Short mmCIF file of C-alpha atoms in Angstrom, two decimals:
data_model
loop_
_atom_site.label_atom_id
_atom_site.label_comp_id
_atom_site.label_asym_id
_atom_site.label_seq_id
_atom_site.Cartn_x
_atom_site.Cartn_y
_atom_site.Cartn_z
CA MET A 7 21.36 -2.41 -16.57
CA ALA A 8 17.78 -3.08 -15.47
CA ILE A 9 16.02 -4.03 -12.23
CA LEU A 10 13.25 -6.65 -12.27
CA VAL A 11 10.56 -6.00 -9.63
CA THR A 12 8.53 -9.14 -8.86
CA ARG A 13 6.50 -7.63 -5.99
CA PRO A 14 2.84 -8.11 -6.96
CA ASP A 15 -0.05 -5.64 -7.33
CA GLU A 16 0.12 -1.85 -6.82
CA ARG A 17 3.12 -1.99 -4.51
CA GLY A 18 5.25 -3.60 -7.22
CA LYS A 19 4.06 -1.09 -9.80
CA GLN A 20 4.78 1.79 -7.40
CA LEU A 21 8.35 0.59 -6.71
CA THR A 22 8.95 0.22 -10.48
CA ASP A 23 7.69 3.79 -11.04
CA LEU A 24 9.88 5.15 -8.22
CA LEU A 25 12.97 3.48 -9.71
CA ASN A 26 12.19 4.81 -13.20
CA GLN A 27 11.70 8.32 -11.78
CA ALA A 28 15.10 8.00 -10.07
CA GLY A 29 16.69 7.30 -13.47
CA ARG A 30 17.00 3.51 -13.17
CA VAL A 31 15.53 1.17 -15.77
CA ALA A 32 13.02 -1.05 -13.95
CA LEU A 33 10.49 -3.62 -15.19
CA HIS A 34 7.48 -4.93 -13.28
CA LEU A 35 6.88 -8.68 -13.55
CA PRO A 36 4.37 -9.83 -10.92
CA LEU A 37 4.18 -13.63 -10.64
CA PHE A 38 0.89 -13.68 -8.67
CA THR A 39 -2.46 -11.96 -8.50
CA PHE A 40 -4.54 -11.98 -5.32
CA GLU A 41 -8.11 -13.32 -5.17
CA SER A 42 -10.61 -13.60 -2.30
CA GLY A 43 -9.81 -16.45 0.08
CA LYS A 44 -12.21 -19.33 0.57
CA GLU A 45 -12.67 -18.64 4.30
CA LEU A 46 -13.30 -14.91 4.03
CA GLU A 47 -17.06 -15.24 4.63
CA SER A 48 -16.40 -16.92 7.99
CA LEU A 49 -14.39 -13.92 9.26
CA PRO A 50 -17.23 -11.88 10.90
CA GLY A 51 -18.44 -14.93 12.84
CA LYS A 52 -14.93 -15.81 13.98
CA LEU A 53 -14.25 -12.24 15.13
CA ASN A 54 -17.57 -12.23 16.99
CA ARG A 55 -16.76 -15.43 18.86
CA LEU A 56 -13.37 -14.28 20.17
CA LYS A 57 -13.14 -13.66 23.91
CA SER A 58 -12.44 -10.09 24.99
CA GLY A 59 -8.68 -9.40 24.95
CA SER A 60 -7.95 -11.96 22.21
CA TYR A 61 -5.28 -11.25 19.58
CA VAL A 62 -5.87 -10.71 15.85
CA PHE A 63 -2.80 -10.92 13.61
CA LEU A 64 -2.91 -9.53 10.04
CA VAL A 65 0.06 -10.90 8.11
CA SER A 66 0.09 -8.47 5.14
CA LYS A 67 -1.56 -5.52 3.42
CA SER A 68 -3.51 -8.01 1.28
CA ALA A 69 -4.93 -9.58 4.46
CA VAL A 70 -5.97 -6.07 5.57
CA ASP A 71 -7.53 -5.18 2.21
CA PHE A 72 -9.61 -8.34 1.81
CA SER A 73 -10.79 -8.48 5.43
CA VAL A 74 -11.63 -4.74 5.58
CA LYS A 75 -13.67 -4.99 2.35
CA THR A 76 -15.64 -8.01 3.63
CA LEU A 77 -16.46 -6.39 6.97
CA LYS A 78 -17.41 -3.05 5.37
CA GLU A 79 -19.88 -4.77 3.05
CA ILE A 80 -21.88 -6.11 6.01
CA GLY A 81 -21.43 -3.06 8.27
CA PHE A 82 -19.31 -5.00 10.77
CA HIS A 83 -16.84 -2.96 12.86
CA TRP A 84 -13.49 -4.09 14.21
CA ARG A 85 -14.04 -4.79 17.91
CA GLU A 86 -12.51 -2.39 20.41
CA ASP A 87 -11.90 -5.11 23.03
CA LEU A 88 -9.44 -7.10 20.86
CA GLN A 89 -5.71 -6.48 20.36
CA TYR A 90 -4.43 -6.20 16.78
CA PHE A 91 -0.93 -7.07 15.51
CA THR A 92 1.07 -6.94 12.28
CA VAL A 93 4.69 -7.77 11.45
CA GLY A 94 5.49 -4.50 9.67
CA GLN A 95 4.98 -0.79 10.23
CA ARG A 96 3.43 -0.16 6.78
CA THR A 97 0.83 -2.90 7.25
CA ALA A 98 0.13 -1.49 10.73
CA GLN A 99 -0.43 2.02 9.34
CA HIS A 100 -2.58 0.65 6.52
CA PHE A 101 -4.77 -1.28 8.97
CA SER A 102 -4.96 1.58 11.44
CA CYS A 103 -6.22 3.98 8.73
CA GLN A 104 -8.90 1.51 7.65
CA SER A 105 -10.05 0.30 11.08
CA GLU A 106 -9.32 3.25 13.40
CA ARG A 107 -7.92 0.76 15.90
CA PRO A 108 -4.51 0.87 17.63
CA ILE A 109 -2.13 -1.82 16.44
CA HIS A 110 1.04 -3.44 17.81
CA TYR A 111 4.07 -4.33 15.69
CA PRO A 112 7.80 -4.93 16.25
CA ILE A 113 9.96 -1.85 15.64
CA GLU A 114 13.45 -3.26 15.01
CA GLN A 115 12.77 -6.12 12.60
CA GLU A 116 9.76 -7.09 10.51
CA ASN A 117 9.51 -10.84 11.10
CA SER A 118 7.80 -13.49 13.24
CA GLU A 119 10.75 -13.69 15.65
CA ALA A 120 10.47 -9.97 16.45
CA LEU A 121 6.68 -10.27 16.79
CA LEU A 122 7.13 -13.13 19.30
CA ALA A 123 9.56 -10.95 21.30
CA LEU A 124 6.87 -8.31 22.01
CA PRO A 125 5.84 -8.10 25.70
CA GLN A 126 2.23 -9.10 24.83
CA MET A 127 3.46 -12.42 23.37
CA GLN A 128 5.28 -13.67 26.46
CA GLN A 129 2.29 -15.08 28.36
CA LEU A 130 -0.15 -16.74 25.96
CA ASN A 131 -1.71 -19.38 28.19
CA GLY A 132 -5.40 -19.67 27.26
CA LYS A 133 -5.12 -16.74 24.81
CA GLN A 134 -7.10 -16.94 21.54
CA VAL A 135 -5.12 -15.85 18.47
CA LEU A 136 -6.85 -15.33 15.10
CA ILE A 137 -4.49 -15.12 12.08
CA LEU A 138 -5.69 -13.44 8.87
CA ARG A 139 -3.48 -14.51 5.98
CA GLY A 140 -3.21 -15.96 2.45
CA ASN A 141 -3.54 -19.56 1.29
CA SER A 142 -0.03 -20.34 2.52
CA GLY A 143 2.44 -18.79 4.88
CA ARG A 144 5.17 -19.37 7.38
CA GLU A 145 4.12 -21.66 10.25
CA TYR A 146 6.77 -20.52 12.76
CA PHE A 147 4.63 -17.94 14.58
CA ILE A 148 1.73 -20.41 14.88
CA GLU A 149 3.98 -23.17 16.29
CA GLN A 150 5.60 -20.85 18.84
CA ALA A 151 2.28 -19.27 19.93
CA GLU A 152 0.80 -22.75 20.50
CA LYS A 153 3.90 -23.81 22.45
CA ARG A 154 3.29 -20.80 24.70
CA GLY A 155 -0.27 -21.97 25.37
CA ALA A 156 -2.34 -20.03 22.80
CA THR A 157 -5.25 -21.42 20.79
CA VAL A 158 -4.57 -20.42 17.19
CA GLU A 159 -7.11 -20.20 14.38
CA ILE A 160 -6.37 -19.21 10.77
CA VAL A 161 -8.64 -17.47 8.27
CA GLU A 162 -7.61 -17.67 4.61
CA CYS A 163 -8.54 -14.11 3.56
CA TYR A 164 -6.92 -14.24 0.12
CA ARG A 165 -5.15 -16.66 -2.18
CA ARG A 166 -2.26 -16.21 -4.57
CA GLU A 167 -3.02 -17.17 -8.15
CA PRO A 168 -0.01 -17.62 -10.46
CA ILE A 169 0.14 -15.44 -13.58
CA ILE A 170 0.97 -17.48 -16.68
CA TYR A 171 3.43 -15.90 -19.12
CA ASN A 172 4.43 -17.27 -22.53
CA SER A 173 7.99 -18.29 -23.50
CA ASP A 174 8.64 -14.98 -25.33
CA GLU A 175 7.80 -13.03 -22.18
CA GLN A 176 10.08 -15.34 -20.18
CA SER A 177 13.12 -14.89 -22.41
CA SER A 178 12.56 -11.12 -22.84
CA ILE A 179 13.77 -10.55 -19.25
CA LYS A 180 17.31 -11.56 -20.15
CA ARG A 181 17.18 -9.52 -23.38
CA SER A 182 16.09 -6.46 -21.36
CA GLY A 183 19.48 -6.44 -19.62
CA VAL A 184 18.15 -7.31 -16.16
CA ASP A 185 20.98 -7.75 -13.63
CA THR A 186 19.10 -7.12 -10.35
CA LEU A 187 16.01 -8.90 -8.98
CA VAL A 188 13.66 -7.69 -6.23
CA VAL A 189 12.07 -10.61 -4.37
CA THR A 190 9.84 -9.93 -1.34
CA SER A 191 8.60 -13.41 -0.36
CA LEU A 192 9.65 -17.06 -0.44
CA GLU A 193 6.65 -17.87 -2.66
CA ILE A 194 7.93 -15.34 -5.22
CA LEU A 195 11.47 -16.76 -5.02
CA HIS A 196 10.24 -20.29 -5.77
CA ALA A 197 7.93 -19.01 -8.52
CA LEU A 198 10.85 -17.11 -10.11
CA ILE A 199 13.00 -20.25 -10.19
CA GLU A 200 10.15 -22.20 -11.80
CA PHE A 201 9.38 -19.31 -14.17
CA LEU A 202 12.58 -19.64 -16.20
CA PRO A 203 13.67 -22.77 -18.09
CA GLU A 204 16.67 -24.88 -17.00
CA ASN A 205 19.07 -23.26 -19.51
CA GLU A 206 18.35 -19.77 -18.03
CA GLN A 207 18.98 -20.74 -14.38
CA ASP A 208 22.70 -19.87 -14.38
CA TRP A 209 21.96 -16.41 -15.75
CA LEU A 210 19.16 -15.93 -13.17
CA LYS A 211 21.39 -16.85 -10.23
CA ASN A 212 24.18 -14.57 -11.44
CA CYS A 213 21.83 -11.60 -11.02
CA LYS A 214 21.98 -9.60 -7.79
CA LEU A 215 19.02 -10.45 -5.58
CA VAL A 216 17.58 -7.80 -3.25
CA THR A 217 15.23 -9.13 -0.59
CA VAL A 218 13.56 -8.21 2.69
CA SER A 219 14.34 -10.98 5.20
CA SER A 220 17.34 -13.07 6.19
CA ARG A 221 15.16 -16.17 5.81
CA ILE A 222 14.58 -15.45 2.09
CA ALA A 223 18.28 -14.51 1.72
CA ASP A 224 19.37 -17.86 3.22
CA VAL A 225 17.10 -19.83 0.87
CA ALA A 226 18.32 -17.81 -2.13
CA LYS A 227 21.97 -18.57 -1.23
CA SER A 228 21.13 -22.27 -0.82
CA GLN A 229 19.54 -22.17 -4.31
CA GLY A 230 22.77 -20.82 -5.83
CA TRP A 231 22.58 -17.01 -5.70
CA GLN A 232 26.01 -15.47 -5.11
CA THR A 233 25.07 -11.83 -4.41
CA VAL A 234 22.15 -11.32 -2.02
CA ILE A 235 21.45 -7.86 -0.55
CA LEU A 236 19.14 -7.36 2.41
CA SER A 237 16.85 -4.31 2.64
CA PRO A 238 16.42 -3.24 6.31
CA LYS A 239 12.61 -3.16 5.88
CA ALA A 240 10.04 -4.46 3.41
CA ASP A 241 8.38 -1.15 2.44
CA ASN A 242 9.03 0.44 -0.96
CA GLN A 243 10.99 3.44 0.39
CA SER A 244 13.45 1.11 2.16
CA LEU A 245 13.75 -1.05 -0.96
CA LEU A 246 14.27 2.05 -3.14
CA LYS A 247 17.06 3.30 -0.87
CA THR A 248 18.75 -0.13 -0.91
CA LEU A 249 18.49 -0.39 -4.71
CA LEU A 250 19.86 3.12 -5.31
CA SER A 251 22.79 2.81 -2.86
#
């Protein structure tokens, strides 16, 4: 039986390759591409205006890639007097390599709740927080940071553009013997449901669904999935281990 990897861009392709190398049949079906966000040009100015000691939160590797590219093009360097945060270790390492700046992230779990539990997040009165993200995202961290007294600003560094497939490509998934789905975000989950016609929904929800957060798992169960498996972390090695076990 086959595994359908919906993770977009190079990371999805890499996970598909790793599965194939491990002897599992895997197909890559990204449902989005990433384009430059409409607020990307405002990023250097917004970074410049932050008070010393302010927090910058990069929500994903895509946020890192698009913001790093924009700043490099104008010779702008990441300020040393700001504190940088990500949700996951891989995004942290990716940013650290590109920016040569130390970065904070939660160790145990890769989610907003764990980020908010970090010592630096406990006293946010008067703190400026700049969030670099896509054209949509979870609002929980923003709401909680504001409740704790922070001033939060968002920069849309990239946007997700849906990839349009034809009906043959849609129905070929079932014919390929797919019985396991890899879904790494809520946006992908919703796009996957919309991707297949009504008469394929029962088949879709009978597939095993492997995901990376309890929030996505809960939504999947509420949408009718019976078997939902949680990977301990969102990086490809953790996903690979979960899929092979």
